[in-house]
Amino acid sequence: SERAIYKLHLFNSQDMANTVWAYATLNHEAPELFEAVLSEVINKLDECNEEDIANLLWSPAVINANPKMVAPVFSYLSTQYQRQKITLSREDMFQLHQASLWYTFEHGQKSLMPKVLSKDCLMAFVLNQNTISKLQKDVVNTFEALGYSVKEEVICRMTGYSIDAVIDLKNYEVAVEVDGPSHFIGYK
């Protein structure tokens, strides 16, 4: 990451977005690199396409970087969206929803996205996550064989995340997450 920081002035906005995306995808924490990229890219946001913006917001969320560093990127996104200067893909909105959750829920920051964009991102997120593994099926079948009432793939109203199974225990419900982070990183 030190070499990338040293050469950052040679990077265009896409190079910067792709670099932080690659580090985040590998879950390789490099806070100095993320800080340097976000500081440098602020001057190049007009060069960013929709995917670059989504990557610049999603990547710091994955490695839990300083949330204050992404505020200008969220603000830029919001302005461009309200002016209808950008068109976001479903994947972009999926990433933006995760970044927004990190920014607002985990760090208590006020959302900088317009409500309509937040809603669109939530819908893209909810519609993109129904993968049921064999292990999940086996776990649900086991609970049902033990006589429990089980609901599968229950959407959490606050986050939009899908809960693998919810078991009804008469007086309360218990959420069961079977596959853990494999939903987040795409394993089946």
mmCIF file with all atom_site columns, C-alpha atoms in Angstrom:
data_model
loop_
_atom_site.group_PDB
_atom_site.id
_atom_site.type_symbol
_atom_site.label_atom_id
_atom_site.label_alt_id
_atom_site.label_comp_id
_atom_site.label_asym_id
_atom_site.label_entity_id
_atom_site.label_seq_id
_atom_site.pdbx_PDB_ins_code
_atom_site.Cartn_x
_atom_site.Cartn_y
_atom_site.Cartn_z
_atom_site.occupancy
_atom_site.B_iso_or_equiv
_atom_site.pdbx_formal_charge
_atom_site.auth_seq_id
_atom_site.auth_comp_id
_atom_site.auth_asym_id
_atom_site.auth_atom_id
_atom_site.pdbx_PDB_model_num
ATOM 1   C CA . SER A 1 1   ? 0.000   0.000   0.000   1.00 0.00 ? 1   SER A CA 1
ATOM 2   C CA . GLU A 1 2   ? 2.949   2.344   0.599   1.00 0.00 ? 2   GLU A CA 1
ATOM 3   C CA . ARG A 1 3   ? 3.943   2.098   -3.068  1.00 0.00 ? 3   ARG A CA 1
ATOM 4   C CA . ALA A 1 4   ? 0.372   2.907   -4.156  1.00 0.00 ? 4   ALA A CA 1
ATOM 5   C CA . ILE A 1 5   ? 0.268   5.933   -1.838  1.00 0.00 ? 5   ILE A CA 1
ATOM 6   C CA . TYR A 1 6   ? 3.559   7.173   -3.265  1.00 0.00 ? 6   TYR A CA 1
ATOM 7   C CA . LYS A 1 7   ? 2.225   6.894   -6.856  1.00 0.00 ? 7   LYS A CA 1
ATOM 8   C CA . LEU A 1 8   ? -1.313  8.059   -6.147  1.00 0.00 ? 8   LEU A CA 1
ATOM 9   C CA . HIS A 1 9   ? -0.789  11.356  -7.958  1.00 0.00 ? 9   HIS A CA 1
ATOM 10  C CA . LEU A 1 10  ? -0.440  9.323   -11.179 1.00 0.00 ? 10  LEU A CA 1
ATOM 11  C CA . PHE A 1 11  ? -3.785  7.544   -10.696 1.00 0.00 ? 11  PHE A CA 1
ATOM 12  C CA . ASN A 1 12  ? -6.974  8.642   -12.369 1.00 0.00 ? 12  ASN A CA 1
ATOM 13  C CA . SER A 1 13  ? -10.270 8.370   -10.484 1.00 0.00 ? 13  SER A CA 1
ATOM 14  C CA . GLN A 1 14  ? -10.985 4.864   -11.794 1.00 0.00 ? 14  GLN A CA 1
ATOM 15  C CA . ASP A 1 15  ? -7.522  3.652   -10.738 1.00 0.00 ? 15  ASP A CA 1
ATOM 16  C CA . MET A 1 16  ? -8.187  4.965   -7.232  1.00 0.00 ? 16  MET A CA 1
ATOM 17  C CA . ALA A 1 17  ? -11.640 3.410   -7.007  1.00 0.00 ? 17  ALA A CA 1
ATOM 18  C CA . ASN A 1 18  ? -10.365 0.084   -8.334  1.00 0.00 ? 18  ASN A CA 1
ATOM 19  C CA . THR A 1 19  ? -7.466  0.088   -5.876  1.00 0.00 ? 19  THR A CA 1
ATOM 20  C CA . VAL A 1 20  ? -9.620  0.544   -2.775  1.00 0.00 ? 20  VAL A CA 1
ATOM 21  C CA . TRP A 1 21  ? -12.157 -1.928  -4.191  1.00 0.00 ? 21  TRP A CA 1
ATOM 22  C CA . ALA A 1 22  ? -9.423  -4.559  -4.618  1.00 0.00 ? 22  ALA A CA 1
ATOM 23  C CA . TYR A 1 23  ? -8.129  -4.040  -1.076  1.00 0.00 ? 23  TYR A CA 1
ATOM 24  C CA . ALA A 1 24  ? -11.656 -4.227  0.336   1.00 0.00 ? 24  ALA A CA 1
ATOM 25  C CA . THR A 1 25  ? -12.564 -7.313  -1.697  1.00 0.00 ? 25  THR A CA 1
ATOM 26  C CA . LEU A 1 26  ? -9.512  -9.046  -0.238  1.00 0.00 ? 26  LEU A CA 1
ATOM 27  C CA . ASN A 1 27  ? -10.425 -7.611  3.186   1.00 0.00 ? 27  ASN A CA 1
ATOM 28  C CA . HIS A 1 28  ? -6.935  -6.152  3.355   1.00 0.00 ? 28  HIS A CA 1
ATOM 29  C CA . GLU A 1 29  ? -6.974  -3.245  5.747   1.00 0.00 ? 29  GLU A CA 1
ATOM 30  C CA . ALA A 1 30  ? -4.795  -0.365  4.663   1.00 0.00 ? 30  ALA A CA 1
ATOM 31  C CA . PRO A 1 31  ? -6.168  2.703   6.466   1.00 0.00 ? 31  PRO A CA 1
ATOM 32  C CA . GLU A 1 32  ? -3.397  5.000   5.247   1.00 0.00 ? 32  GLU A CA 1
ATOM 33  C CA . LEU A 1 33  ? -4.092  4.027   1.632   1.00 0.00 ? 33  LEU A CA 1
ATOM 34  C CA . PHE A 1 34  ? -7.852  4.530   2.002   1.00 0.00 ? 34  PHE A CA 1
ATOM 35  C CA . GLU A 1 35  ? -7.323  7.904   3.635   1.00 0.00 ? 35  GLU A CA 1
ATOM 36  C CA . ALA A 1 36  ? -4.883  8.961   0.912   1.00 0.00 ? 36  ALA A CA 1
ATOM 37  C CA . VAL A 1 37  ? -7.195  7.796   -1.895  1.00 0.00 ? 37  VAL A CA 1
ATOM 38  C CA . LEU A 1 38  ? -10.263 9.485   -0.429  1.00 0.00 ? 38  LEU A CA 1
ATOM 39  C CA . SER A 1 39  ? -8.310  12.709  0.154   1.00 0.00 ? 39  SER A CA 1
ATOM 40  C CA . GLU A 1 40  ? -6.952  12.679  -3.399  1.00 0.00 ? 40  GLU A CA 1
ATOM 41  C CA . VAL A 1 41  ? -10.130 11.600  -5.192  1.00 0.00 ? 41  VAL A CA 1
ATOM 42  C CA . ILE A 1 42  ? -12.137 14.494  -3.743  1.00 0.00 ? 42  ILE A CA 1
ATOM 43  C CA . ASN A 1 43  ? -10.485 16.668  -6.403  1.00 0.00 ? 43  ASN A CA 1
ATOM 44  C CA . LYS A 1 44  ? -11.377 14.170  -9.157  1.00 0.00 ? 44  LYS A CA 1
ATOM 45  C CA . LEU A 1 45  ? -14.998 13.297  -8.359  1.00 0.00 ? 45  LEU A CA 1
ATOM 46  C CA . ASP A 1 46  ? -16.163 14.864  -11.635 1.00 0.00 ? 46  ASP A CA 1
ATOM 47  C CA . GLU A 1 47  ? -14.107 12.188  -13.429 1.00 0.00 ? 47  GLU A CA 1
ATOM 48  C CA . CYS A 1 48  ? -15.807 9.343   -11.531 1.00 0.00 ? 48  CYS A CA 1
ATOM 49  C CA . ASN A 1 49  ? -18.456 7.203   -13.135 1.00 0.00 ? 49  ASN A CA 1
ATOM 50  C CA . GLU A 1 50  ? -21.241 5.540   -11.170 1.00 0.00 ? 50  GLU A CA 1
ATOM 51  C CA . GLU A 1 51  ? -19.265 2.361   -10.504 1.00 0.00 ? 51  GLU A CA 1
ATOM 52  C CA . ASP A 1 52  ? -16.278 4.361   -9.240  1.00 0.00 ? 52  ASP A CA 1
ATOM 53  C CA . ILE A 1 53  ? -18.514 6.244   -6.792  1.00 0.00 ? 53  ILE A CA 1
ATOM 54  C CA . ALA A 1 54  ? -20.122 3.032   -5.547  1.00 0.00 ? 54  ALA A CA 1
ATOM 55  C CA . ASN A 1 55  ? -16.689 1.440   -5.070  1.00 0.00 ? 55  ASN A CA 1
ATOM 56  C CA . LEU A 1 56  ? -15.337 4.534   -3.295  1.00 0.00 ? 56  LEU A CA 1
ATOM 57  C CA . LEU A 1 57  ? -18.216 4.345   -0.804  1.00 0.00 ? 57  LEU A CA 1
ATOM 58  C CA . TRP A 1 58  ? -18.503 0.556   -0.427  1.00 0.00 ? 58  TRP A CA 1
ATOM 59  C CA . SER A 1 59  ? -14.796 -0.181  0.037   1.00 0.00 ? 59  SER A CA 1
ATOM 60  C CA . PRO A 1 60  ? -14.240 1.916   3.200   1.00 0.00 ? 60  PRO A CA 1
ATOM 61  C CA . ALA A 1 61  ? -17.357 0.294   4.681   1.00 0.00 ? 61  ALA A CA 1
ATOM 62  C CA . VAL A 1 62  ? -15.934 -3.192  4.157   1.00 0.00 ? 62  VAL A CA 1
ATOM 63  C CA . ILE A 1 63  ? -12.719 -2.448  6.032   1.00 0.00 ? 63  ILE A CA 1
ATOM 64  C CA . ASN A 1 64  ? -14.411 -0.052  8.485   1.00 0.00 ? 64  ASN A CA 1
ATOM 65  C CA . ALA A 1 65  ? -12.326 2.984   7.570   1.00 0.00 ? 65  ALA A CA 1
ATOM 66  C CA . ASN A 1 66  ? -12.928 6.448   9.002   1.00 0.00 ? 66  ASN A CA 1
ATOM 67  C CA . PRO A 1 67  ? -16.527 7.317   8.033   1.00 0.00 ? 67  PRO A CA 1
ATOM 68  C CA . LYS A 1 68  ? -15.833 11.050  7.919   1.00 0.00 ? 68  LYS A CA 1
ATOM 69  C CA . MET A 1 69  ? -13.600 10.456  4.895   1.00 0.00 ? 69  MET A CA 1
ATOM 70  C CA . VAL A 1 70  ? -16.554 9.346   2.743   1.00 0.00 ? 70  VAL A CA 1
ATOM 71  C CA . ALA A 1 71  ? -18.923 12.206  3.560   1.00 0.00 ? 71  ALA A CA 1
ATOM 72  C CA . PRO A 1 72  ? -17.799 14.318  0.562   1.00 0.00 ? 72  PRO A CA 1
ATOM 73  C CA . VAL A 1 73  ? -18.285 11.340  -1.755  1.00 0.00 ? 73  VAL A CA 1
ATOM 74  C CA . PHE A 1 74  ? -21.799 10.728  -0.381  1.00 0.00 ? 74  PHE A CA 1
ATOM 75  C CA . SER A 1 75  ? -22.562 14.436  -0.833  1.00 0.00 ? 75  SER A CA 1
ATOM 76  C CA . TYR A 1 76  ? -21.306 14.378  -4.421  1.00 0.00 ? 76  TYR A CA 1
ATOM 77  C CA . LEU A 1 77  ? -23.362 11.262  -5.177  1.00 0.00 ? 77  LEU A CA 1
ATOM 78  C CA . SER A 1 78  ? -26.480 12.877  -3.739  1.00 0.00 ? 78  SER A CA 1
ATOM 79  C CA . THR A 1 79  ? -26.041 16.052  -5.761  1.00 0.00 ? 79  THR A CA 1
ATOM 80  C CA . GLN A 1 80  ? -25.425 14.166  -9.001  1.00 0.00 ? 80  GLN A CA 1
ATOM 81  C CA . TYR A 1 81  ? -28.401 11.886  -8.363  1.00 0.00 ? 81  TYR A CA 1
ATOM 82  C CA . GLN A 1 82  ? -30.751 14.764  -7.610  1.00 0.00 ? 82  GLN A CA 1
ATOM 83  C CA . ARG A 1 83  ? -29.623 16.537  -10.779 1.00 0.00 ? 83  ARG A CA 1
ATOM 84  C CA . GLN A 1 84  ? -30.177 13.282  -12.709 1.00 0.00 ? 84  GLN A CA 1
ATOM 85  C CA . LYS A 1 85  ? -26.580 13.306  -13.914 1.00 0.00 ? 85  LYS A CA 1
ATOM 86  C CA . ILE A 1 86  ? -25.953 9.666   -13.032 1.00 0.00 ? 86  ILE A CA 1
ATOM 87  C CA . THR A 1 87  ? -27.714 6.365   -13.600 1.00 0.00 ? 87  THR A CA 1
ATOM 88  C CA . LEU A 1 88  ? -26.919 3.678   -11.070 1.00 0.00 ? 88  LEU A CA 1
ATOM 89  C CA . SER A 1 89  ? -26.915 -0.025  -11.859 1.00 0.00 ? 89  SER A CA 1
ATOM 90  C CA . ARG A 1 90  ? -28.502 -2.523  -9.480  1.00 0.00 ? 90  ARG A CA 1
ATOM 91  C CA . GLU A 1 91  ? -25.017 -3.583  -8.350  1.00 0.00 ? 91  GLU A CA 1
ATOM 92  C CA . ASP A 1 92  ? -24.056 0.045   -7.664  1.00 0.00 ? 92  ASP A CA 1
ATOM 93  C CA . MET A 1 93  ? -27.214 0.505   -5.594  1.00 0.00 ? 93  MET A CA 1
ATOM 94  C CA . PHE A 1 94  ? -26.533 -2.764  -3.750  1.00 0.00 ? 94  PHE A CA 1
ATOM 95  C CA . GLN A 1 95  ? -23.099 -1.481  -2.745  1.00 0.00 ? 95  GLN A CA 1
ATOM 96  C CA . LEU A 1 96  ? -24.430 1.960   -1.882  1.00 0.00 ? 96  LEU A CA 1
ATOM 97  C CA . HIS A 1 97  ? -27.020 0.439   0.435   1.00 0.00 ? 97  HIS A CA 1
ATOM 98  C CA . GLN A 1 98  ? -24.302 -1.461  2.317   1.00 0.00 ? 98  GLN A CA 1
ATOM 99  C CA . ALA A 1 99  ? -22.159 1.663   2.530   1.00 0.00 ? 99  ALA A CA 1
ATOM 100 C CA . SER A 1 100 ? -25.113 3.703   3.761   1.00 0.00 ? 100 SER A CA 1
ATOM 101 C CA . LEU A 1 101 ? -25.901 1.128   6.478   1.00 0.00 ? 101 LEU A CA 1
ATOM 102 C CA . TRP A 1 102 ? -22.289 1.261   7.624   1.00 0.00 ? 102 TRP A CA 1
ATOM 103 C CA . TYR A 1 103 ? -22.258 5.045   7.595   1.00 0.00 ? 103 TYR A CA 1
ATOM 104 C CA . THR A 1 104 ? -25.583 5.544   9.384   1.00 0.00 ? 104 THR A CA 1
ATOM 105 C CA . PHE A 1 105 ? -26.123 2.499   11.619  1.00 0.00 ? 105 PHE A CA 1
ATOM 106 C CA . GLU A 1 106 ? -22.587 1.583   12.584  1.00 0.00 ? 106 GLU A CA 1
ATOM 107 C CA . HIS A 1 107 ? -21.241 5.116   12.897  1.00 0.00 ? 107 HIS A CA 1
ATOM 108 C CA . GLY A 1 108 ? -24.347 7.113   13.737  1.00 0.00 ? 108 GLY A CA 1
ATOM 109 C CA . GLN A 1 109 ? -23.872 9.547   10.870  1.00 0.00 ? 109 GLN A CA 1
ATOM 110 C CA . LYS A 1 110 ? -26.833 11.282  9.255   1.00 0.00 ? 110 LYS A CA 1
ATOM 111 C CA . SER A 1 111 ? -27.614 9.818   5.845   1.00 0.00 ? 111 SER A CA 1
ATOM 112 C CA . LEU A 1 112 ? -26.421 12.053  3.049   1.00 0.00 ? 112 LEU A CA 1
ATOM 113 C CA . MET A 1 113 ? -28.385 10.228  0.370   1.00 0.00 ? 113 MET A CA 1
ATOM 114 C CA . PRO A 1 114 ? -31.758 11.524  -0.831  1.00 0.00 ? 114 PRO A CA 1
ATOM 115 C CA . LYS A 1 115 ? -34.661 9.457   0.548   1.00 0.00 ? 115 LYS A CA 1
ATOM 116 C CA . VAL A 1 116 ? -35.662 8.263   -2.917  1.00 0.00 ? 116 VAL A CA 1
ATOM 117 C CA . LEU A 1 117 ? -32.113 7.027   -3.591  1.00 0.00 ? 117 LEU A CA 1
ATOM 118 C CA . SER A 1 118 ? -31.986 5.293   -0.199  1.00 0.00 ? 118 SER A CA 1
ATOM 119 C CA . LYS A 1 119 ? -35.276 3.569   -0.992  1.00 0.00 ? 119 LYS A CA 1
ATOM 120 C CA . ASP A 1 120 ? -34.092 2.519   -4.476  1.00 0.00 ? 120 ASP A CA 1
ATOM 121 C CA . CYS A 1 121 ? -30.850 1.161   -3.000  1.00 0.00 ? 121 CYS A CA 1
ATOM 122 C CA . LEU A 1 122 ? -32.771 -0.773  -0.336  1.00 0.00 ? 122 LEU A CA 1
ATOM 123 C CA . MET A 1 123 ? -34.990 -2.346  -2.998  1.00 0.00 ? 123 MET A CA 1
ATOM 124 C CA . ALA A 1 124 ? -31.982 -3.316  -5.131  1.00 0.00 ? 124 ALA A CA 1
ATOM 125 C CA . PHE A 1 125 ? -30.380 -4.820  -2.041  1.00 0.00 ? 125 PHE A CA 1
ATOM 126 C CA . VAL A 1 126 ? -33.442 -6.819  -0.987  1.00 0.00 ? 126 VAL A CA 1
ATOM 127 C CA . LEU A 1 127 ? -34.022 -8.166  -4.490  1.00 0.00 ? 127 LEU A CA 1
ATOM 128 C CA . ASN A 1 128 ? -30.419 -9.302  -4.913  1.00 0.00 ? 128 ASN A CA 1
ATOM 129 C CA . GLN A 1 129 ? -29.801 -11.633 -1.987  1.00 0.00 ? 129 GLN A CA 1
ATOM 130 C CA . ASN A 1 130 ? -31.879 -14.814 -2.106  1.00 0.00 ? 130 ASN A CA 1
ATOM 131 C CA . THR A 1 131 ? -29.366 -17.632 -2.113  1.00 0.00 ? 131 THR A CA 1
ATOM 132 C CA . ILE A 1 132 ? -30.234 -20.646 -0.006  1.00 0.00 ? 132 ILE A CA 1
ATOM 133 C CA . SER A 1 133 ? -27.401 -23.074 0.608   1.00 0.00 ? 133 SER A CA 1
ATOM 134 C CA . LYS A 1 134 ? -27.697 -26.810 1.182   1.00 0.00 ? 134 LYS A CA 1
ATOM 135 C CA . LEU A 1 135 ? -26.476 -26.248 4.729   1.00 0.00 ? 135 LEU A CA 1
ATOM 136 C CA . GLN A 1 136 ? -29.274 -23.745 5.336   1.00 0.00 ? 136 GLN A CA 1
ATOM 137 C CA . LYS A 1 137 ? -31.852 -26.213 4.009   1.00 0.00 ? 137 LYS A CA 1
ATOM 138 C CA . ASP A 1 138 ? -30.451 -28.922 6.285   1.00 0.00 ? 138 ASP A CA 1
ATOM 139 C CA . VAL A 1 139 ? -30.557 -26.647 9.354   1.00 0.00 ? 139 VAL A CA 1
ATOM 140 C CA . VAL A 1 140 ? -34.144 -25.572 8.634   1.00 0.00 ? 140 VAL A CA 1
ATOM 141 C CA . ASN A 1 141 ? -35.202 -29.197 8.056   1.00 0.00 ? 141 ASN A CA 1
ATOM 142 C CA . THR A 1 142 ? -33.627 -30.174 11.388  1.00 0.00 ? 142 THR A CA 1
ATOM 143 C CA . PHE A 1 143 ? -35.506 -27.466 13.297  1.00 0.00 ? 143 PHE A CA 1
ATOM 144 C CA . GLU A 1 144 ? -38.752 -28.438 11.570  1.00 0.00 ? 144 GLU A CA 1
ATOM 145 C CA . ALA A 1 145 ? -38.145 -32.125 12.366  1.00 0.00 ? 145 ALA A CA 1
ATOM 146 C CA . LEU A 1 146 ? -37.806 -31.082 16.024  1.00 0.00 ? 146 LEU A CA 1
ATOM 147 C CA . GLY A 1 147 ? -41.271 -29.535 15.796  1.00 0.00 ? 147 GLY A CA 1
ATOM 148 C CA . TYR A 1 148 ? -40.366 -25.853 15.522  1.00 0.00 ? 148 TYR A CA 1
ATOM 149 C CA . SER A 1 149 ? -42.138 -23.430 13.220  1.00 0.00 ? 149 SER A CA 1
ATOM 150 C CA . VAL A 1 150 ? -39.502 -21.890 10.923  1.00 0.00 ? 150 VAL A CA 1
ATOM 151 C CA . LYS A 1 151 ? -39.735 -18.952 8.499   1.00 0.00 ? 151 LYS A CA 1
ATOM 152 C CA . GLU A 1 152 ? -36.968 -18.751 5.914   1.00 0.00 ? 152 GLU A CA 1
ATOM 153 C CA . GLU A 1 153 ? -35.363 -15.701 4.324   1.00 0.00 ? 153 GLU A CA 1
ATOM 154 C CA . VAL A 1 154 ? -37.058 -13.118 6.504   1.00 0.00 ? 154 VAL A CA 1
ATOM 155 C CA . ILE A 1 155 ? -36.191 -9.548  5.514   1.00 0.00 ? 155 ILE A CA 1
ATOM 156 C CA . CYS A 1 156 ? -35.070 -7.315  8.389   1.00 0.00 ? 156 CYS A CA 1
ATOM 157 C CA . ARG A 1 157 ? -37.124 -4.119  8.133   1.00 0.00 ? 157 ARG A CA 1
ATOM 158 C CA . MET A 1 158 ? -34.305 -1.917  9.463   1.00 0.00 ? 158 MET A CA 1
ATOM 159 C CA . THR A 1 159 ? -31.458 -3.104  7.247   1.00 0.00 ? 159 THR A CA 1
ATOM 160 C CA . GLY A 1 160 ? -32.910 -5.024  4.326   1.00 0.00 ? 160 GLY A CA 1
ATOM 161 C CA . TYR A 1 161 ? -30.684 -7.993  5.119   1.00 0.00 ? 161 TYR A CA 1
ATOM 162 C CA . SER A 1 162 ? -32.218 -11.418 4.753   1.00 0.00 ? 162 SER A CA 1
ATOM 163 C CA . ILE A 1 163 ? -32.195 -13.569 7.890   1.00 0.00 ? 163 ILE A CA 1
ATOM 164 C CA . ASP A 1 164 ? -31.687 -17.216 6.949   1.00 0.00 ? 164 ASP A CA 1
ATOM 165 C CA . ALA A 1 165 ? -34.283 -18.549 9.380   1.00 0.00 ? 165 ALA A CA 1
ATOM 166 C CA . VAL A 1 166 ? -36.533 -17.263 12.145  1.00 0.00 ? 166 VAL A CA 1
ATOM 167 C CA . ILE A 1 167 ? -37.683 -19.847 14.681  1.00 0.00 ? 167 ILE A CA 1
ATOM 168 C CA . ASP A 1 168 ? -40.922 -19.276 16.561  1.00 0.00 ? 168 ASP A CA 1
ATOM 169 C CA . LEU A 1 169 ? -40.494 -20.197 20.241  1.00 0.00 ? 169 LEU A CA 1
ATOM 170 C CA . LYS A 1 170 ? -44.072 -19.293 21.301  1.00 0.00 ? 170 LYS A CA 1
ATOM 171 C CA . ASN A 1 171 ? -43.243 -16.137 23.310  1.00 0.00 ? 171 ASN A CA 1
ATOM 172 C CA . TYR A 1 172 ? -40.460 -14.844 21.093  1.00 0.00 ? 172 TYR A CA 1
ATOM 173 C CA . GLU A 1 173 ? -38.596 -15.409 17.854  1.00 0.00 ? 173 GLU A CA 1
ATOM 174 C CA . VAL A 1 174 ? -34.956 -16.347 17.354  1.00 0.00 ? 174 VAL A CA 1
ATOM 175 C CA . ALA A 1 175 ? -33.028 -15.358 14.236  1.00 0.00 ? 175 ALA A CA 1
ATOM 176 C CA . VAL A 1 176 ? -30.617 -17.947 12.863  1.00 0.00 ? 176 VAL A CA 1
ATOM 177 C CA . GLU A 1 177 ? -27.892 -16.975 10.406  1.00 0.00 ? 177 GLU A CA 1
ATOM 178 C CA . VAL A 1 178 ? -26.532 -20.191 8.920   1.00 0.00 ? 178 VAL A CA 1
ATOM 179 C CA . ASP A 1 179 ? -23.993 -19.169 6.302   1.00 0.00 ? 179 ASP A CA 1
ATOM 180 C CA . GLY A 1 180 ? -22.696 -15.990 7.923   1.00 0.00 ? 180 GLY A CA 1
ATOM 181 C CA . PRO A 1 181 ? -20.528 -13.722 5.785   1.00 0.00 ? 181 PRO A CA 1
ATOM 182 C CA . SER A 1 182 ? -20.768 -16.030 2.794   1.00 0.00 ? 182 SER A CA 1
ATOM 183 C CA . HIS A 1 183 ? -23.900 -14.064 1.811   1.00 0.00 ? 183 HIS A CA 1
ATOM 184 C CA . PHE A 1 184 ? -21.838 -10.891 1.826   1.00 0.00 ? 184 PHE A CA 1
ATOM 185 C CA . ILE A 1 185 ? -18.963 -12.191 -0.265  1.00 0.00 ? 185 ILE A CA 1
ATOM 186 C CA . GLY A 1 186 ? -20.986 -14.285 -2.660  1.00 0.00 ? 186 GLY A CA 1
ATOM 187 C CA . TYR A 1 187 ? -20.201 -17.899 -1.836  1.00 0.00 ? 187 TYR A CA 1
ATOM 188 C CA . LYS A 1 188 ? -22.954 -20.475 -2.274  1.00 0.00 ? 188 LYS A CA 1
#
